[in-house]
Amino acid sequence: MKRSTDLPANPPPVVGFADYYAGGFVDGFHTHERAQLSVFMAGSVTVTTHEESFVLRPGQALWLPAHTLHQATCRTDLSFQVIYVDPDFPGAGTLQCKMFDASSLIRGLMDEEPGDCRDIDHWAREAGMARRTFTRLFQSQMGMGFAAWRRRVRVVEAASRIATGQSIAEVAFDLGYDNASSFSSMFHRTFGVSPRELRANSPTAARL
């Protein structure tokens, strides 16, 4: 996770960061071009839209659709994680504003390193669950299986790194692939272009 000041000028469809606000800080009414999923780790905040007001505590989360006018008032020092999602990303444009309890699974997934190769049995043990229970819970909360979810996380992270000029081989190995060829094949299946084509067409890469 990164702080908001570390975000690239041309971020991938899904990008996240971690941040901290001091108690009493008010982030006045504003909007984001992307949908926003915020998970609050410590402290309390009131988020107000024109239609609703939410008081959020640690362990709770808030989904705000793209272009939602809102204000955040920090009732205490606040630590949180945010994922910004392109409104054209599948499913992002259909979700309404909603507050909910963030499960330990969701909080853990927001922190997981994309290149981590430990299998589903490991994560089931970490969660204190049987493999079958973990698999069923993961599918119900994430809308896809663990392997498919990890592939998606990796390819989004890869797109971000390649667009900023990191070498394709380095990205492939960092994200747990044995060779650049298998990584490139997976990338092409997902985006319809090769990593080299993405880098060549990236405005960020063109400036390097």
mmCIF file of C-alpha atoms in Angstrom:
data_model
loop_
_atom_site.group_PDB
_atom_site.id
_atom_site.type_symbol
_atom_site.label_atom_id
_atom_site.label_comp_id
_atom_site.label_asym_id
_atom_site.label_seq_id
_atom_site.Cartn_x
_atom_site.Cartn_y
_atom_site.Cartn_z
ATOM 1 C CA MET A 1 0.000 0.000 0.000
ATOM 2 C CA LYS A 2 1.137 3.548 -0.689
ATOM 3 C CA ARG A 3 0.318 6.976 0.648
ATOM 4 C CA SER A 4 -1.816 9.099 -1.643
ATOM 5 C CA THR A 5 1.157 11.312 -2.468
ATOM 6 C CA ASP A 6 2.931 8.274 -3.931
ATOM 7 C CA LEU A 7 0.240 7.458 -6.504
ATOM 8 C CA PRO A 8 1.356 7.517 -10.169
ATOM 9 C CA ALA A 9 0.014 10.138 -12.541
ATOM 10 C CA ASN A 10 -1.675 7.434 -14.625
ATOM 11 C CA PRO A 11 -2.758 4.751 -12.132
ATOM 12 C CA PRO A 12 -4.047 1.295 -13.133
ATOM 13 C CA PRO A 13 -7.795 0.452 -12.898
ATOM 14 C CA VAL A 14 -7.462 -0.506 -9.214
ATOM 15 C CA VAL A 15 -4.950 1.180 -6.913
ATOM 16 C CA GLY A 16 -4.651 1.460 -3.147
ATOM 17 C CA PHE A 17 -2.871 3.439 -0.474
ATOM 18 C CA ALA A 18 -2.691 3.826 3.288
ATOM 19 C CA ASP A 19 -2.931 7.184 5.039
ATOM 20 C CA TYR A 20 -3.390 8.971 8.361
ATOM 21 C CA TYR A 21 -5.345 12.088 9.365
ATOM 22 C CA ALA A 22 -5.090 13.942 12.681
ATOM 23 C CA GLY A 23 -8.134 14.282 14.911
ATOM 24 C CA GLY A 24 -10.206 17.359 14.091
ATOM 25 C CA PHE A 25 -9.181 17.433 10.442
ATOM 26 C CA VAL A 26 -12.041 18.152 8.039
ATOM 27 C CA ASP A 27 -11.718 17.153 4.393
ATOM 28 C CA GLY A 28 -14.350 19.470 2.899
ATOM 29 C CA PHE A 29 -16.911 18.448 0.334
ATOM 30 C CA HIS A 30 -15.249 16.994 -2.748
ATOM 31 C CA THR A 31 -15.595 14.193 -5.293
ATOM 32 C CA HIS A 32 -13.349 11.555 -6.852
ATOM 33 C CA GLU A 33 -13.344 10.414 -10.452
ATOM 34 C CA ARG A 34 -13.054 6.849 -9.144
ATOM 35 C CA ALA A 35 -15.146 4.757 -6.800
ATOM 36 C CA GLN A 36 -13.626 4.573 -3.330
ATOM 37 C CA LEU A 37 -13.482 1.695 -0.858
ATOM 38 C CA SER A 38 -12.197 2.868 2.530
ATOM 39 C CA VAL A 39 -11.389 0.497 5.385
ATOM 40 C CA PHE A 40 -10.782 2.157 8.748
ATOM 41 C CA MET A 41 -8.066 0.635 10.918
ATOM 42 C CA ALA A 42 -8.029 3.007 13.922
ATOM 43 C CA GLY A 43 -9.971 6.065 15.046
ATOM 44 C CA SER A 44 -13.398 7.375 14.108
ATOM 45 C CA VAL A 45 -14.673 9.497 11.230
ATOM 46 C CA THR A 46 -17.967 10.923 10.035
ATOM 47 C CA VAL A 47 -18.491 10.838 6.278
ATOM 48 C CA THR A 48 -21.349 12.967 4.995
ATOM 49 C CA THR A 49 -22.936 12.975 1.545
ATOM 50 C CA HIS A 50 -25.895 15.084 0.423
ATOM 51 C CA GLU A 51 -28.218 12.198 1.252
ATOM 52 C CA GLU A 52 -26.651 10.334 4.195
ATOM 53 C CA SER A 53 -24.211 10.569 7.093
ATOM 54 C CA PHE A 54 -22.040 7.679 8.291
ATOM 55 C CA VAL A 55 -20.102 7.352 11.539
ATOM 56 C CA LEU A 56 -17.351 4.788 11.029
ATOM 57 C CA ARG A 57 -15.219 2.989 13.595
ATOM 58 C CA PRO A 58 -12.224 0.610 13.321
ATOM 59 C CA GLY A 59 -13.091 -2.515 11.373
ATOM 60 C CA GLN A 60 -15.788 -0.806 9.329
ATOM 61 C CA ALA A 61 -15.686 0.113 5.652
ATOM 62 C CA LEU A 62 -17.417 2.491 3.278
ATOM 63 C CA TRP A 63 -18.003 2.200 -0.456
ATOM 64 C CA LEU A 64 -18.534 5.489 -2.310
ATOM 65 C CA PRO A 65 -19.420 5.399 -6.023
ATOM 66 C CA ALA A 66 -17.437 7.599 -8.388
ATOM 67 C CA HIS A 67 -18.360 11.310 -8.385
ATOM 68 C CA THR A 68 -20.130 11.116 -5.000
ATOM 69 C CA LEU A 69 -19.922 14.508 -3.262
ATOM 70 C CA HIS A 70 -18.794 13.876 0.320
ATOM 71 C CA GLN A 71 -17.048 15.349 3.350
ATOM 72 C CA ALA A 72 -14.955 13.575 6.010
ATOM 73 C CA THR A 73 -14.690 14.855 9.594
ATOM 74 C CA CYS A 74 -12.107 13.092 11.750
ATOM 75 C CA ARG A 75 -13.503 12.672 15.246
ATOM 76 C CA THR A 76 -10.132 11.266 16.440
ATOM 77 C CA ASP A 77 -6.752 10.488 14.889
ATOM 78 C CA LEU A 78 -7.593 8.289 11.910
ATOM 79 C CA SER A 79 -5.697 5.466 10.205
ATOM 80 C CA PHE A 80 -7.246 3.977 7.091
ATOM 81 C CA GLN A 81 -6.672 2.163 3.823
ATOM 82 C CA VAL A 82 -8.306 3.118 0.547
ATOM 83 C CA ILE A 83 -8.756 1.398 -2.777
ATOM 84 C CA TYR A 84 -9.722 3.545 -5.767
ATOM 85 C CA VAL A 85 -11.535 1.700 -8.549
ATOM 86 C CA ASP A 86 -12.022 2.931 -12.104
ATOM 87 C CA PRO A 87 -15.795 3.305 -12.690
ATOM 88 C CA ASP A 88 -15.433 1.247 -15.883
ATOM 89 C CA PHE A 89 -13.983 -1.688 -13.925
ATOM 90 C CA PRO A 90 -16.463 -4.629 -14.039
ATOM 91 C CA GLY A 91 -19.091 -4.227 -11.312
ATOM 92 C CA ALA A 92 -17.823 -0.893 -9.970
ATOM 93 C CA GLY A 93 -20.487 1.202 -11.669
ATOM 94 C CA THR A 94 -23.450 -0.724 -10.266
ATOM 95 C CA LEU A 95 -22.741 -0.540 -6.525
ATOM 96 C CA GLN A 96 -24.523 2.037 -4.373
ATOM 97 C CA CYS A 97 -23.102 3.962 -1.395
ATOM 98 C CA LYS A 98 -22.850 1.527 1.522
ATOM 99 C CA MET A 99 -21.288 1.150 4.975
ATOM 100 C CA PHE A 100 -20.452 -2.347 6.202
ATOM 101 C CA ASP A 101 -18.287 -4.302 8.615
ATOM 102 C CA ALA A 102 -14.984 -5.278 6.979
ATOM 103 C CA SER A 103 -14.215 -8.910 7.727
ATOM 104 C CA SER A 104 -10.729 -10.007 8.742
ATOM 105 C CA LEU A 105 -10.494 -11.609 5.312
ATOM 106 C CA ILE A 106 -11.083 -8.327 3.492
ATOM 107 C CA ARG A 107 -8.675 -6.439 5.766
ATOM 108 C CA GLY A 108 -6.024 -9.085 5.206
ATOM 109 C CA LEU A 109 -6.486 -9.093 1.440
ATOM 110 C CA MET A 110 -5.915 -5.341 1.271
ATOM 111 C CA ASP A 111 -2.450 -5.915 2.802
ATOM 112 C CA GLU A 112 -1.387 -9.094 0.933
ATOM 113 C CA GLU A 113 1.843 -8.817 -1.183
ATOM 114 C CA PRO A 114 1.004 -9.612 -4.858
ATOM 115 C CA GLY A 115 4.149 -11.735 -5.260
ATOM 116 C CA ASP A 116 3.373 -13.948 -2.251
ATOM 117 C CA CYS A 117 3.226 -17.532 -3.547
ATOM 118 C CA ARG A 118 1.905 -19.279 -0.436
ATOM 119 C CA ASP A 119 -1.051 -21.448 -1.359
ATOM 120 C CA ILE A 120 -4.637 -21.548 -0.186
ATOM 121 C CA ASP A 121 -3.843 -24.184 2.448
ATOM 122 C CA HIS A 122 -1.433 -21.761 4.115
ATOM 123 C CA TRP A 123 -3.995 -18.949 4.216
ATOM 124 C CA ALA A 124 -6.694 -21.276 5.501
ATOM 125 C CA ARG A 125 -4.394 -22.220 8.394
ATOM 126 C CA GLU A 126 -3.583 -18.535 9.019
ATOM 127 C CA ALA A 127 -7.313 -17.815 9.237
ATOM 128 C CA GLY A 128 -7.902 -20.800 11.523
ATOM 129 C CA MET A 129 -10.261 -22.427 9.035
ATOM 130 C CA ALA A 130 -10.593 -25.697 7.207
ATOM 131 C CA ARG A 131 -9.665 -25.391 3.532
ATOM 132 C CA ARG A 132 -13.263 -25.984 2.443
ATOM 133 C CA THR A 133 -14.591 -23.297 4.793
ATOM 134 C CA PHE A 134 -11.946 -20.802 3.678
ATOM 135 C CA THR A 135 -12.672 -21.541 0.006
ATOM 136 C CA ARG A 136 -16.423 -21.064 0.473
ATOM 137 C CA LEU A 137 -15.985 -17.835 2.465
ATOM 138 C CA PHE A 138 -13.496 -16.423 -0.011
ATOM 139 C CA GLN A 139 -15.813 -17.137 -2.926
ATOM 140 C CA SER A 140 -18.821 -15.592 -1.195
ATOM 141 C CA GLN A 141 -16.997 -12.405 -0.132
ATOM 142 C CA MET A 142 -14.805 -11.811 -3.171
ATOM 143 C CA GLY A 143 -17.037 -13.169 -5.928
ATOM 144 C CA MET A 144 -14.279 -15.407 -7.289
ATOM 145 C CA GLY A 145 -11.916 -18.156 -6.188
ATOM 146 C CA PHE A 146 -8.575 -17.490 -4.486
ATOM 147 C CA ALA A 147 -6.459 -18.361 -7.547
ATOM 148 C CA ALA A 148 -8.504 -16.101 -9.853
ATOM 149 C CA TRP A 149 -8.380 -13.271 -7.327
ATOM 150 C CA ARG A 150 -4.596 -13.531 -6.955
ATOM 151 C CA ARG A 151 -4.139 -13.487 -10.738
ATOM 152 C CA ARG A 152 -6.237 -10.311 -10.933
ATOM 153 C CA VAL A 153 -4.285 -8.611 -8.127
ATOM 154 C CA ARG A 154 -1.015 -9.505 -9.795
ATOM 155 C CA VAL A 155 -1.968 -8.283 -13.239
ATOM 156 C CA VAL A 156 -3.255 -4.939 -11.900
ATOM 157 C CA GLU A 157 -0.023 -4.475 -9.934
ATOM 158 C CA ALA A 158 1.962 -5.472 -13.016
ATOM 159 C CA ALA A 159 0.208 -2.899 -15.191
ATOM 160 C CA SER A 160 1.041 -0.163 -12.688
ATOM 161 C CA ARG A 161 4.719 -1.111 -12.554
ATOM 162 C CA ILE A 162 5.153 -1.570 -16.309
ATOM 163 C CA ALA A 163 3.469 1.765 -17.058
ATOM 164 C CA THR A 164 6.069 3.514 -14.887
ATOM 165 C CA GLY A 165 8.948 1.869 -16.770
ATOM 166 C CA GLN A 166 9.937 -1.125 -14.617
ATOM 167 C CA SER A 167 11.383 -3.962 -16.715
ATOM 168 C CA ILE A 168 9.012 -6.759 -17.689
ATOM 169 C CA ALA A 169 11.357 -9.471 -16.407
ATOM 170 C CA GLU A 170 11.718 -7.744 -13.039
ATOM 171 C CA VAL A 171 7.941 -7.374 -12.701
ATOM 172 C CA ALA A 172 7.398 -11.018 -13.614
ATOM 173 C CA PHE A 173 9.832 -12.331 -10.994
ATOM 174 C CA ASP A 174 8.644 -9.891 -8.308
ATOM 175 C CA LEU A 175 5.092 -11.129 -8.777
ATOM 176 C CA GLY A 176 5.959 -14.789 -8.416
ATOM 177 C CA TYR A 177 6.300 -15.963 -12.026
ATOM 178 C CA ASP A 178 9.097 -18.342 -12.982
ATOM 179 C CA ASN A 179 9.760 -16.643 -16.298
ATOM 180 C CA ALA A 180 8.748 -13.588 -18.298
ATOM 181 C CA SER A 181 7.121 -15.683 -21.025
ATOM 182 C CA SER A 182 4.412 -17.190 -18.808
ATOM 183 C CA PHE A 183 3.817 -13.784 -17.243
ATOM 184 C CA SER A 184 3.432 -12.128 -20.658
ATOM 185 C CA SER A 185 0.935 -14.782 -21.765
ATOM 186 C CA MET A 186 -1.181 -14.238 -18.649
ATOM 187 C CA PHE A 187 -0.996 -10.461 -19.094
ATOM 188 C CA HIS A 188 -2.120 -10.671 -22.740
ATOM 189 C CA ARG A 189 -5.060 -12.924 -21.846
ATOM 190 C CA THR A 190 -6.214 -10.382 -19.281
ATOM 191 C CA PHE A 191 -5.682 -7.061 -21.072
ATOM 192 C CA GLY A 192 -5.629 -8.083 -24.728
ATOM 193 C CA VAL A 193 -2.210 -6.451 -25.197
ATOM 194 C CA SER A 194 1.297 -7.544 -24.342
ATOM 195 C CA PRO A 195 3.308 -5.904 -21.536
ATOM 196 C CA ARG A 196 5.567 -4.331 -24.161
ATOM 197 C CA GLU A 197 2.580 -2.799 -25.968
ATOM 198 C CA LEU A 198 1.251 -1.386 -22.711
ATOM 199 C CA ARG A 199 4.602 0.193 -21.883
ATOM 200 C CA ALA A 200 4.996 1.611 -25.386
ATOM 201 C CA ASN A 201 1.563 3.273 -25.201
ATOM 202 C CA SER A 202 1.900 4.575 -21.652
ATOM 203 C CA PRO A 203 2.142 8.384 -21.287
ATOM 204 C CA THR A 204 4.321 7.844 -18.216
ATOM 205 C CA ALA A 205 6.709 5.570 -20.092
ATOM 206 C CA ALA A 206 6.928 8.045 -22.963
ATOM 207 C CA ARG A 207 8.437 10.608 -20.614
ATOM 208 C CA LEU A 208 11.178 8.268 -19.360
#
